[in-house]
């Protein structure tokens, strides 16, 4: 300390750590090659002497590195090496700037072969099989297409709870008999899992003979039949079954009472348990609760696993004894598979195009029963039972055909390196698949023939015609998808023209779906929610085609909007689809898209 001033002695600040072992001096502006070799560079332009001698590309940095010390230069050198390594590991397309707007696709687990980039883009399942409407909503056709609404994957409704003020189930014998007729005429005809004679006797015994609904599994089955009979109507609009009506309130009361009796079914080992669980799933489907329906269908299928015809050695089972067991097994199996693709649970991801799990047999129609003499069916009822089994077998055969064709298409996808090669192979096989669909249609009995106009369809022909349209949608989707995304449009014009005819057939099939299904837009039944799903996919496809190709379909979009709006009080699952379609129609008007009616 300075005694005169009292201040500390002024001393120079210690030198920085980096200058302790060497003096900073101007860094040499060596080219990258010489820098990597750690040799002196003469910095000649445009190439130094060494690079000129060996024929290397001389890259001389324009950056002034004179202010960097040797340690910093070493760090920069390592960073340059790391950058080169990362660039060499990325696909070439990633270095060409951000891609154009494409639709999001699921990640595939397989590794593409080196030749996958030759002749087109790689193939994934979304190019082969029709996607869900949720996946289509993720396609980035426009910045404001889907807005900011959060997609509802469930059906958060409250209609299934018991209506206020309705505490007891109706047991009026006349009402129960009418509900029995409704059930067998309009519900059981599509899934003949019960013996009508014995079932009528059991249900009427509970109501008419004053036995009442006790806590037995039989009462649970009777209550489920009454619940479905309350919602069942002839094919056409069902205004009397909407929320707020007496029929709807009765249905919920019957179902609530049946739910209270389901506990014993979980330990039951006879056929009535899977029958009850299956009918409960059907009721949930009628109320747009597909997730809960799937749970019931799974439980019904679990209850079928101990059936003798599934556990016995290969051989023909006793047709008379095993018919109801085969019927409930098939109904539970196909319903669970159909709804599984919609709910998409992590441990149940086997897709519907996997044929390995399909049962190897068809259910056997019932033979005449000895006890039917005591309570014979009327001639009209016998005709209805015959038609129901014709329909049942026809629907099963069509489902198996669709699954087999889908599996072959996926196998074809996995064996072709590029999208163009897959499309060529699919185009060659298309006529064979169309012939199989025509053969199935020609094999239908006269009572289910699809030759008549759709306006004359009853509910069975309506359902079969819809399933056939689903098959054709699967066949034409690979060609239609080419015109819906940027990758497909990246193909050469000649390649696009080669598949335009098949794509046009696919577009016409989508428009036919909206026309054919129009008769069932307001009809409540087991398949109403699947109808909403397929029509939503069609409407989004038409909207996408109108933007990329100027295709017609505006009338179809309006019809689909009307369908979704009609059922919106009971399910908000399709709210984002409605928003997208509304914006699409508004955008079409403002930009003068060619959205003509189908």
Coordinates of C-alpha atoms in Angstrom, one line a residue:
X1 CA 0.0 0.0 0.0
X2 CA 1.2 3.5 -0.9
X3 CA 1.7 5.4 2.5
X4 CA 1.2 8.8 0.8
X5 CA -2.2 8.0 -0.8
X6 CA -3.4 5.0 1.2
X7 CA -4.3 3.3 -2.2
X8 CA -3.1 -0.2 -3.1
X9 CA 0.0 -0.3 -5.3
X10 CA -1.0 -0.3 -9.0
X11 CA 0.0 -3.6 -10.5
X12 CA -0.7 -5.0 -14.0
X13 CA -3.5 -7.5 -14.4
X14 CA -2.3 -11.1 -14.8
X15 CA -2.0 -12.3 -18.4
X16 CA -4.9 -14.4 -19.7
X17 CA -4.5 -18.1 -19.3
X18 CA -4.4 -18.7 -23.0
X19 CA -1.2 -16.5 -23.4
X20 CA 0.7 -18.2 -20.6
X21 CA 2.3 -20.8 -22.9
X22 CA 2.4 -19.1 -26.3
X23 CA 2.0 -15.7 -27.8
X24 CA -1.0 -14.9 -30.0
X25 CA 0.0 -14.4 -33.6
X26 CA -1.8 -14.2 -36.9
X27 CA -3.3 -17.5 -38.0
X28 CA -2.3 -18.8 -41.4
X29 CA -5.2 -18.9 -43.8
X30 CA -4.6 -22.4 -45.0
X31 CA -7.1 -24.2 -47.2
X32 CA -9.1 -27.0 -45.8
X33 CA -7.0 -29.7 -47.4
X34 CA -3.7 -28.3 -46.1
X35 CA -5.3 -27.6 -42.7
X36 CA -6.4 -31.3 -42.5
X37 CA -2.8 -32.4 -43.5
X38 CA -1.3 -29.9 -41.1
X39 CA 1.0 -28.6 -43.8
X40 CA 1.9 -25.1 -44.9
X41 CA -0.4 -23.7 -47.6
X42 CA 0.9 -21.1 -50.1
X43 CA -2.7 -19.8 -50.5
X44 CA -2.5 -19.4 -54.2
X45 CA -5.8 -18.6 -56.0
X46 CA -8.0 -20.2 -57.1
X47 CA -6.1 -23.4 -55.9
X48 CA -3.0 -23.8 -53.8
X49 CA 0.0 -25.6 -55.1
X50 CA -0.6 -28.8 -53.2
X51 CA -4.3 -29.1 -54.2
X52 CA -3.4 -28.3 -57.8
X53 CA -0.8 -31.1 -57.8
X54 CA -3.0 -33.8 -56.4
X55 CA -6.2 -32.7 -58.1
X56 CA -8.1 -31.9 -54.9
X57 CA -10.8 -29.3 -54.6
X58 CA -9.2 -26.4 -52.8
X59 CA -11.6 -24.7 -50.4
X60 CA -10.1 -21.6 -48.9
X61 CA -12.2 -20.1 -46.1
X62 CA -13.4 -16.6 -46.6
X63 CA -13.5 -16.2 -42.8
X64 CA -10.8 -14.3 -41.1
X65 CA -9.4 -16.6 -38.5
X66 CA -6.5 -14.4 -37.5
X67 CA -8.0 -13.6 -34.2
X68 CA -8.3 -17.2 -33.1
X69 CA -5.7 -18.9 -31.0
X70 CA -4.4 -22.4 -31.8
X71 CA -6.8 -24.1 -29.4
X72 CA -9.8 -22.4 -31.0
X73 CA -8.6 -23.3 -34.4
X74 CA -8.4 -26.9 -33.3
X75 CA -11.9 -26.8 -32.0
X76 CA -13.1 -25.4 -35.3
X77 CA -11.3 -28.1 -37.2
X78 CA -13.1 -30.8 -35.1
X79 CA -16.4 -29.1 -35.7
X80 CA -15.8 -29.1 -39.4
X81 CA -15.1 -32.8 -39.3
X82 CA -18.2 -33.4 -37.2
X83 CA -20.3 -31.4 -39.7
X84 CA -19.0 -33.4 -42.6
X85 CA -19.7 -36.6 -40.9
X86 CA -23.3 -35.6 -40.1
X87 CA -24.0 -34.4 -43.7
X88 CA -22.6 -37.7 -45.1
X89 CA -25.1 -39.7 -42.9
X90 CA -28.2 -37.7 -44.0
X91 CA -30.2 -38.6 -47.2
X92 CA -29.5 -36.4 -50.2
X93 CA -33.0 -34.9 -50.1
X94 CA -32.5 -33.5 -46.7
X95 CA -29.8 -31.1 -48.1
X96 CA -32.0 -29.6 -50.7
X97 CA -34.0 -27.4 -48.4
X98 CA -37.3 -28.0 -46.6
X99 CA -39.7 -30.4 -48.4
X100 CA -43.0 -29.4 -50.0
X101 CA -46.1 -29.8 -48.0
X102 CA -46.8 -33.5 -47.7
X103 CA -49.2 -35.7 -45.7
X104 CA -47.9 -37.2 -42.5
X105 CA -47.3 -40.9 -42.8
X106 CA -46.7 -43.5 -40.1
X107 CA -43.1 -44.7 -39.6
X108 CA -42.4 -48.1 -41.0
X109 CA -40.2 -50.6 -39.3
X110 CA -38.6 -52.1 -42.4
X111 CA -35.4 -50.7 -44.0
X112 CA -35.6 -49.8 -47.6
X113 CA -33.2 -51.5 -50.0
X114 CA -30.6 -49.3 -51.8
X115 CA -32.6 -49.5 -55.0
X116 CA -35.7 -48.1 -53.3
X117 CA -34.8 -44.6 -54.5
X118 CA -34.7 -45.7 -58.1
X119 CA -38.0 -45.2 -60.0
X120 CA -40.0 -43.5 -57.4
X121 CA -40.5 -43.0 -53.6
X122 CA -40.7 -45.8 -51.2
X123 CA -44.1 -47.4 -50.5
X124 CA -45.8 -47.4 -47.1
X125 CA -49.2 -48.6 -45.9
X126 CA -51.0 -45.3 -46.3
X127 CA -50.3 -45.5 -50.1
X128 CA -51.8 -49.0 -50.2
X129 CA -54.8 -49.1 -47.9
X130 CA -57.4 -46.4 -47.1
X131 CA -56.4 -44.4 -44.0
X132 CA -58.6 -43.3 -41.2
X133 CA -60.3 -39.9 -41.3
X134 CA -58.1 -38.9 -38.3
X135 CA -55.0 -39.6 -40.4
X136 CA -56.4 -37.7 -43.3
X137 CA -57.0 -34.7 -41.1
X138 CA -53.2 -34.5 -40.5
X139 CA -52.5 -34.1 -44.2
X140 CA -51.2 -30.5 -44.7
X141 CA -53.2 -29.5 -47.8
X142 CA -53.6 -26.0 -46.4
X143 CA -52.4 -24.1 -43.4
X144 CA -55.9 -23.4 -42.1
X145 CA -57.6 -26.7 -43.1
X146 CA -58.1 -28.2 -39.6
X147 CA -57.9 -25.1 -37.5
X148 CA -57.0 -25.5 -33.9
X149 CA -59.7 -27.7 -32.7
X150 CA -58.6 -30.7 -30.7
X151 CA -59.7 -34.0 -32.3
X152 CA -61.9 -36.0 -30.0
X153 CA -61.1 -39.7 -30.2
X154 CA -63.8 -40.8 -27.8
X155 CA -67.5 -40.1 -27.5
X156 CA -67.9 -38.0 -24.3
X157 CA -71.6 -38.2 -24.3
X158 CA -74.0 -38.7 -21.4
X159 CA -77.0 -40.3 -23.0
X160 CA -76.3 -43.8 -21.8
X161 CA -77.0 -42.9 -18.2
X162 CA -80.5 -43.6 -16.9
X163 CA -82.8 -40.8 -17.8
X164 CA -84.0 -38.7 -14.8
X165 CA -87.3 -39.8 -13.4
X166 CA -87.2 -43.3 -15.0
X167 CA -86.3 -45.7 -12.2
X168 CA -88.1 -48.9 -13.2
X169 CA -88.0 -50.9 -16.5
X170 CA -91.3 -51.2 -18.4
X171 CA -92.7 -54.7 -18.0
X172 CA -96.0 -54.3 -19.9
X173 CA -96.5 -57.6 -21.7
X174 CA -97.8 -55.9 -24.8
X175 CA -94.7 -53.6 -25.0
X176 CA -92.3 -56.5 -24.4
X177 CA -93.9 -58.5 -27.2
X178 CA -93.6 -55.5 -29.6
X179 CA -90.0 -55.1 -28.6
X180 CA -89.4 -58.8 -29.2
X181 CA -90.8 -58.4 -32.7
X182 CA -88.6 -55.3 -33.4
X183 CA -85.5 -57.1 -32.2
X184 CA -85.9 -60.2 -34.4
X185 CA -87.1 -58.2 -37.4
X186 CA -84.5 -55.5 -37.4
X187 CA -81.5 -56.5 -35.2
X188 CA -81.2 -60.2 -35.0
X189 CA -81.6 -60.5 -38.8
X190 CA -78.0 -59.2 -39.2
X191 CA -76.5 -61.4 -36.5
X192 CA -78.6 -64.5 -36.0
X193 CA -77.0 -65.7 -32.7
X194 CA -80.1 -66.8 -30.9
X195 CA -82.7 -69.5 -31.4
X196 CA -85.8 -67.4 -32.0
X197 CA -88.3 -70.0 -30.7
X198 CA -86.7 -70.6 -27.3
X199 CA -85.7 -66.9 -26.9
X200 CA -89.2 -65.7 -27.4
X201 CA -90.5 -68.3 -25.0
X202 CA -88.0 -67.2 -22.3
X203 CA -88.6 -63.4 -22.7
X204 CA -92.3 -63.7 -22.8
X205 CA -92.1 -66.0 -19.7
X206 CA -90.4 -63.2 -17.9
X207 CA -93.0 -60.5 -18.8
X208 CA -96.3 -62.1 -19.9
X209 CA -96.4 -64.9 -17.3
X210 CA -95.6 -62.5 -14.5
X211 CA -92.2 -64.0 -13.6
X212 CA -90.5 -60.7 -13.8
X213 CA -86.9 -59.8 -14.4
X214 CA -84.8 -61.5 -11.7
X215 CA -81.0 -61.4 -11.3
X216 CA -80.4 -64.4 -13.6
X217 CA -78.3 -64.4 -16.8
X218 CA -81.5 -65.1 -18.7
X219 CA -83.1 -61.9 -17.3
X220 CA -79.9 -60.0 -18.4
X221 CA -80.4 -61.4 -21.9
X222 CA -84.1 -60.5 -21.9
X223 CA -83.4 -56.9 -20.9
X224 CA -80.7 -56.5 -23.6
X225 CA -83.2 -57.8 -26.2
X226 CA -85.8 -55.2 -24.9
X227 CA -83.2 -52.4 -25.0
X228 CA -82.3 -53.1 -28.6
X229 CA -85.9 -53.7 -29.5
X230 CA -86.6 -50.2 -28.2
X231 CA -84.1 -48.6 -30.6
X232 CA -84.8 -50.9 -33.6
X233 CA -86.9 -49.6 -36.5
X234 CA -87.6 -50.5 -40.1
X235 CA -84.9 -49.4 -42.5
X236 CA -85.1 -45.6 -43.0
X237 CA -85.1 -42.5 -40.8
X238 CA -85.4 -43.3 -37.1
X239 CA -86.8 -40.0 -35.5
X240 CA -88.6 -41.9 -32.8
X241 CA -85.4 -43.2 -31.3
X242 CA -83.6 -39.9 -30.8
X243 CA -82.7 -38.6 -27.3
X244 CA -85.7 -37.2 -25.6
X245 CA -88.2 -39.7 -27.0
X246 CA -89.9 -42.4 -25.0
X247 CA -88.3 -45.2 -27.0
X248 CA -84.9 -43.8 -26.3
X249 CA -85.6 -43.5 -22.5
X250 CA -87.0 -47.1 -22.4
X251 CA -83.9 -48.4 -24.2
X252 CA -81.5 -46.7 -21.6
X253 CA -83.6 -48.0 -18.7
X254 CA -83.5 -51.6 -20.0
X255 CA -79.8 -51.4 -20.7
X256 CA -79.1 -50.0 -17.2
X257 CA -81.0 -52.9 -15.7
X258 CA -79.1 -55.4 -17.8
X259 CA -75.7 -53.9 -16.8
X260 CA -76.6 -54.5 -13.1
X261 CA -76.9 -58.2 -13.9
X262 CA -73.7 -58.7 -15.9
X263 CA -71.5 -59.5 -12.9
X264 CA -72.4 -63.2 -12.9
X265 CA -71.7 -63.4 -16.6
X266 CA -67.9 -63.1 -16.0
X267 CA -67.8 -66.5 -14.3
X268 CA -70.5 -68.2 -16.4
X269 CA -69.3 -70.9 -18.7
X270 CA -72.4 -71.4 -20.9
X271 CA -73.3 -69.7 -24.2
X272 CA -75.5 -67.1 -22.6
X273 CA -72.6 -65.0 -21.3
X274 CA -71.0 -64.2 -24.7
X275 CA -74.5 -63.7 -26.2
X276 CA -75.2 -61.0 -23.6
X277 CA -71.8 -59.3 -24.0
X278 CA -72.2 -59.3 -27.7
X279 CA -75.7 -57.7 -27.6
X280 CA -74.4 -55.1 -25.1
X281 CA -71.7 -54.2 -27.6
X282 CA -74.3 -53.9 -30.3
X283 CA -76.3 -51.5 -28.1
X284 CA -73.1 -49.4 -27.5
X285 CA -72.5 -49.2 -31.2
X286 CA -76.1 -48.0 -31.7
X287 CA -75.2 -45.2 -29.2
X288 CA -71.9 -44.2 -30.9
X289 CA -69.7 -45.5 -28.1
X290 CA -67.3 -47.7 -30.1
X291 CA -64.7 -48.0 -27.4
X292 CA -67.2 -49.4 -24.9
X293 CA -68.6 -51.6 -27.6
X294 CA -65.2 -53.0 -28.4
X295 CA -64.7 -54.0 -24.7
X296 CA -68.0 -55.9 -24.8
X297 CA -67.1 -57.6 -28.1
X298 CA -63.7 -58.6 -26.6
X299 CA -65.4 -60.1 -23.6
X300 CA -67.9 -61.9 -25.8
X301 CA -65.0 -63.4 -27.8
X302 CA -63.2 -64.4 -24.5
X303 CA -66.3 -66.3 -23.5
X304 CA -66.3 -68.3 -26.7
X305 CA -62.7 -69.6 -26.2
X306 CA -63.9 -72.7 -24.3
X307 CA -66.3 -73.8 -26.9
X308 CA -65.7 -77.4 -27.9
X309 CA -65.6 -76.8 -31.6
X310 CA -62.5 -74.5 -31.0
X311 CA -60.7 -76.9 -28.7
X312 CA -61.4 -80.3 -30.3
X313 CA -59.2 -82.0 -32.8
X314 CA -59.8 -81.1 -36.4
X315 CA -63.0 -82.5 -37.7
X316 CA -66.6 -81.6 -38.5
X317 CA -68.4 -80.6 -35.3
X318 CA -71.9 -81.6 -34.5
X319 CA -73.9 -79.3 -36.7
X320 CA -77.1 -79.3 -34.7
X321 CA -75.4 -78.7 -31.3
X322 CA -72.7 -76.3 -32.5
X323 CA -74.7 -73.9 -34.7
X324 CA -75.4 -71.3 -32.0
X325 CA -71.8 -71.5 -30.7
X326 CA -70.4 -71.0 -34.2
X327 CA -72.8 -68.1 -34.8
X328 CA -71.9 -66.1 -31.6
X329 CA -68.2 -66.8 -32.1
X330 CA -68.3 -65.4 -35.7
X331 CA -70.4 -62.4 -34.7
X332 CA -68.1 -61.5 -31.8
X333 CA -65.0 -62.2 -33.8
X334 CA -65.9 -60.0 -36.8
X335 CA -67.4 -57.2 -34.7
X336 CA -64.3 -57.1 -32.5
X337 CA -62.0 -57.0 -35.6
X338 CA -64.0 -54.2 -37.2
X339 CA -64.2 -52.0 -34.1
X340 CA -60.5 -52.7 -33.2
X341 CA -59.3 -50.9 -36.2
X342 CA -61.3 -47.9 -35.1
X343 CA -60.3 -47.7 -31.4
X344 CA -56.6 -48.6 -32.0
X345 CA -55.5 -49.9 -28.6
X346 CA -51.7 -50.5 -28.2
X347 CA -51.9 -54.2 -27.5
X348 CA -54.5 -54.9 -30.2
X349 CA -52.9 -53.6 -33.3
X350 CA -53.3 -56.6 -35.6
X351 CA -54.8 -55.0 -38.7
X352 CA -57.9 -56.2 -40.6
X353 CA -55.8 -57.2 -43.6
X354 CA -54.1 -59.9 -41.6
X355 CA -55.9 -63.2 -42.7
X356 CA -53.9 -65.5 -40.4
X357 CA -56.4 -65.2 -37.6
X358 CA -59.5 -65.6 -39.7
X359 CA -61.6 -68.6 -38.6
X360 CA -61.2 -71.5 -41.1
X361 CA -64.9 -72.3 -41.1
X362 CA -68.2 -70.8 -41.9
X363 CA -71.0 -71.0 -39.3
X364 CA -73.6 -73.7 -40.1
X365 CA -77.2 -72.6 -40.6
X366 CA -79.6 -74.1 -38.0
X367 CA -81.3 -77.4 -38.6
X368 CA -85.0 -77.9 -37.7
X369 CA -85.5 -78.3 -33.9
X370 CA -87.8 -80.8 -32.3
X371 CA -89.1 -78.3 -29.8
X372 CA -90.0 -75.9 -32.5
X373 CA -93.2 -77.9 -33.0
X374 CA -94.5 -76.6 -29.7
X375 CA -94.1 -72.9 -30.8
X376 CA -93.6 -72.9 -34.5
X377 CA -92.6 -69.7 -36.4
X378 CA -95.0 -68.1 -38.9
X379 CA -94.1 -68.4 -42.5
X380 CA -92.9 -64.8 -42.7
X381 CA -90.7 -65.4 -39.7
X382 CA -89.2 -68.5 -41.3
X383 CA -88.5 -66.5 -44.5
X384 CA -86.9 -63.8 -42.4
X385 CA -84.7 -66.4 -40.6
X386 CA -83.6 -67.8 -44.0
X387 CA -82.7 -64.4 -45.3
X388 CA -80.8 -63.6 -42.2
X389 CA -78.6 -66.6 -42.6
X390 CA -78.1 -65.9 -46.3
X391 CA -77.0 -62.4 -45.3
X392 CA -74.8 -63.6 -42.5
X393 CA -72.9 -66.0 -44.7
X394 CA -72.6 -63.5 -47.6
X395 CA -71.2 -60.8 -45.3
X396 CA -68.7 -63.2 -43.8
X397 CA -67.5 -64.3 -47.2
X398 CA -67.2 -60.7 -48.4
X399 CA -65.2 -59.8 -45.3
X400 CA -62.8 -62.7 -45.9
X401 CA -62.4 -61.6 -49.5
X402 CA -61.6 -58.0 -48.5
X403 CA -59.1 -59.2 -45.9
X404 CA -57.4 -61.6 -48.3
X405 CA -57.1 -58.9 -51.0
X406 CA -55.8 -56.4 -48.5
X407 CA -53.2 -58.8 -47.3
X408 CA -52.0 -59.5 -50.8
X409 CA -51.8 -55.8 -51.5
X410 CA -49.6 -55.3 -48.4
X411 CA -47.4 -58.2 -49.4
X412 CA -47.1 -56.7 -52.9
X413 CA -46.0 -53.4 -51.2
X414 CA -43.3 -55.1 -49.2
X415 CA -41.8 -56.8 -52.3
X416 CA -41.5 -53.7 -54.5
X417 CA -38.7 -51.2 -54.0
X418 CA -40.6 -48.1 -55.4
X419 CA -44.0 -46.8 -55.5
X420 CA -44.1 -46.8 -59.3
X421 CA -43.2 -50.5 -59.4
X422 CA -45.9 -51.3 -56.9
X423 CA -48.5 -49.4 -58.9
X424 CA -47.6 -51.3 -62.1
X425 CA -47.9 -54.6 -60.3
X426 CA -51.2 -53.6 -58.7
X427 CA -52.6 -52.4 -62.0
X428 CA -51.7 -55.8 -63.5
X429 CA -53.6 -57.6 -60.7
X430 CA -56.6 -55.2 -60.5
X431 CA -58.7 -57.0 -63.1
X432 CA -58.3 -60.3 -61.2
X433 CA -59.5 -58.6 -58.0
X434 CA -62.4 -57.0 -59.7
X435 CA -63.4 -60.3 -61.1
X436 CA -63.4 -61.8 -57.6
X437 CA -65.7 -59.0 -56.4
X438 CA -68.0 -59.6 -59.4
X439 CA -68.1 -63.3 -58.7
X440 CA -69.1 -62.7 -55.1
X441 CA -71.9 -60.4 -56.2
X442 CA -73.1 -62.9 -58.8
X443 CA -73.3 -65.6 -56.1
X444 CA -75.8 -63.8 -54.0
X445 CA -79.3 -65.4 -53.7
X446 CA -82.2 -63.5 -55.3
X447 CA -83.4 -62.2 -51.9
X448 CA -80.0 -60.4 -51.5
X449 CA -79.3 -59.5 -55.1
X450 CA -77.7 -56.1 -55.7
X451 CA -78.9 -55.8 -59.3
X452 CA -81.9 -53.6 -58.3
X453 CA -81.3 -49.9 -57.7
X454 CA -80.1 -48.9 -54.2
X455 CA -83.3 -47.1 -53.6
X456 CA -85.0 -50.5 -53.3
X457 CA -82.6 -51.9 -50.7
X458 CA -83.7 -53.3 -47.4
X459 CA -81.3 -53.2 -44.5
X460 CA -79.5 -56.4 -45.5
X461 CA -78.8 -55.4 -49.1
X462 CA -77.9 -51.9 -47.9
X463 CA -75.2 -53.3 -45.6
X464 CA -73.9 -55.7 -48.3
X465 CA -73.7 -52.9 -50.9
X466 CA -71.8 -50.7 -48.5
X467 CA -69.3 -53.5 -47.7
X468 CA -68.8 -54.0 -51.5
X469 CA -68.1 -50.3 -51.9
X470 CA -65.5 -50.7 -49.1
X471 CA -63.8 -53.4 -51.1
X472 CA -63.7 -51.4 -54.3
X473 CA -62.3 -48.4 -52.3
X474 CA -59.5 -50.7 -51.1
X475 CA -58.7 -51.8 -54.7
X476 CA -58.6 -48.3 -56.2
X477 CA -57.0 -46.5 -53.3
X478 CA -53.3 -46.9 -54.3
X479 CA -54.1 -45.2 -57.7
X480 CA -56.2 -42.5 -56.1
X481 CA -53.6 -41.7 -53.5
X482 CA -51.0 -40.9 -56.2
X483 CA -53.0 -37.7 -57.0
X484 CA -53.5 -36.7 -53.4
X485 CA -50.0 -36.1 -52.2
X486 CA -46.9 -34.2 -53.3
X487 CA -44.8 -37.4 -53.6
X488 CA -47.3 -38.9 -56.0
X489 CA -47.5 -35.8 -58.0
X490 CA -43.8 -35.8 -58.3
X491 CA -44.0 -38.8 -60.7
X492 CA -43.6 -38.1 -64.4
X493 CA -46.7 -37.1 -66.4
X494 CA -46.6 -40.3 -68.3
X495 CA -46.6 -42.3 -65.1
X496 CA -49.5 -40.4 -63.7
X497 CA -51.5 -40.8 -67.0
X498 CA -50.9 -44.6 -66.8
X499 CA -52.9 -44.8 -63.6
X500 CA -55.5 -42.0 -64.2
X501 CA -58.2 -44.4 -65.3
X502 CA -58.0 -46.5 -62.1
X503 CA -57.9 -43.3 -60.0
X504 CA -61.0 -42.1 -61.8
X505 CA -62.8 -45.3 -61.0
X506 CA -61.8 -44.8 -57.4
X507 CA -63.2 -41.3 -57.4
X508 CA -66.5 -42.5 -58.9
X509 CA -66.7 -45.2 -56.2
X510 CA -66.3 -42.6 -53.5
X511 CA -69.1 -40.5 -54.9
X512 CA -71.3 -43.7 -55.3
X513 CA -70.8 -44.3 -51.6
X514 CA -72.4 -41.1 -50.6
X515 CA -75.4 -41.8 -53.0
X516 CA -75.8 -45.4 -51.9
X517 CA -75.6 -44.6 -48.2
X518 CA -77.9 -41.6 -48.3
X519 CA -80.9 -43.9 -47.6
X520 CA -79.3 -44.8 -44.2
X521 CA -78.1 -41.4 -43.1
X522 CA -80.8 -41.1 -40.5
X523 CA -81.2 -44.8 -39.6
X524 CA -79.9 -45.9 -36.2
X525 CA -78.4 -49.3 -36.1
X526 CA -75.2 -51.3 -35.4
X527 CA -73.4 -49.9 -38.4
X528 CA -74.3 -46.2 -38.2
X529 CA -71.0 -45.2 -36.6
X530 CA -68.9 -47.2 -39.2
X531 CA -71.1 -45.4 -41.9
X532 CA -70.1 -42.0 -40.5
X533 CA -66.4 -43.1 -40.6
X534 CA -66.4 -44.2 -44.2
X535 CA -68.4 -41.2 -45.4
X536 CA -66.1 -38.9 -43.5
X537 CA -63.1 -40.5 -45.3
X538 CA -64.9 -40.1 -48.7
X539 CA -65.7 -36.5 -48.0
X540 CA -62.1 -35.7 -47.1
X541 CA -60.9 -37.5 -50.2
X542 CA -63.2 -35.5 -52.4
X543 CA -62.1 -32.3 -50.8
X544 CA -58.5 -33.2 -51.3
X545 CA -59.1 -34.1 -55.0
X546 CA -60.9 -30.8 -55.6
X547 CA -57.8 -29.0 -54.4
X548 CA -55.2 -31.0 -56.3
X549 CA -57.2 -31.9 -59.4
X550 CA -60.2 -29.7 -59.4
X551 CA -62.4 -32.8 -59.2
X552 CA -66.2 -32.6 -58.8
X553 CA -67.9 -33.6 -55.5
X554 CA -69.3 -30.5 -53.9
X555 CA -72.8 -32.1 -53.6
X556 CA -71.3 -35.0 -51.9
X557 CA -69.5 -32.8 -49.4
X558 CA -72.8 -31.1 -48.5
X559 CA -74.4 -34.5 -48.0
X560 CA -71.6 -35.7 -45.8
X561 CA -71.9 -32.4 -43.7
X562 CA -75.6 -33.0 -43.3
X563 CA -75.0 -36.6 -42.1
X564 CA -72.4 -35.5 -39.5
X565 CA -74.5 -32.6 -38.3
X566 CA -77.5 -34.9 -37.9
X567 CA -75.7 -37.2 -35.4
X568 CA -73.6 -34.5 -33.8
X569 CA -75.8 -34.2 -30.7
X570 CA -74.8 -37.8 -29.8
X571 CA -71.2 -37.8 -30.8
X572 CA -68.6 -35.0 -31.3
X573 CA -66.0 -37.3 -32.7
X574 CA -66.4 -35.9 -36.2
X575 CA -66.5 -32.3 -35.2
X576 CA -63.1 -31.6 -36.8
X577 CA -64.2 -33.3 -40.0
X578 CA -67.2 -31.0 -40.1
X579 CA -65.0 -27.9 -39.6
X580 CA -62.6 -29.1 -42.3
X581 CA -65.4 -29.7 -44.8
X582 CA -67.1 -26.4 -44.0
X583 CA -63.9 -24.5 -44.6
X584 CA -63.3 -26.5 -47.7
X585 CA -66.7 -25.5 -49.1
X586 CA -66.1 -21.9 -48.2
X587 CA -62.7 -22.0 -49.7
X588 CA -64.1 -23.5 -52.9
X589 CA -66.6 -20.7 -53.2
X590 CA -64.0 -18.0 -52.7
X591 CA -61.5 -19.6 -55.1
X592 CA -64.0 -20.9 -57.6
X593 CA -63.0 -24.6 -57.2
X594 CA -65.0 -26.9 -59.5
X595 CA -67.0 -28.6 -56.8
X596 CA -70.0 -29.8 -58.7
X597 CA -72.4 -32.4 -57.4
X598 CA -71.8 -36.1 -58.1

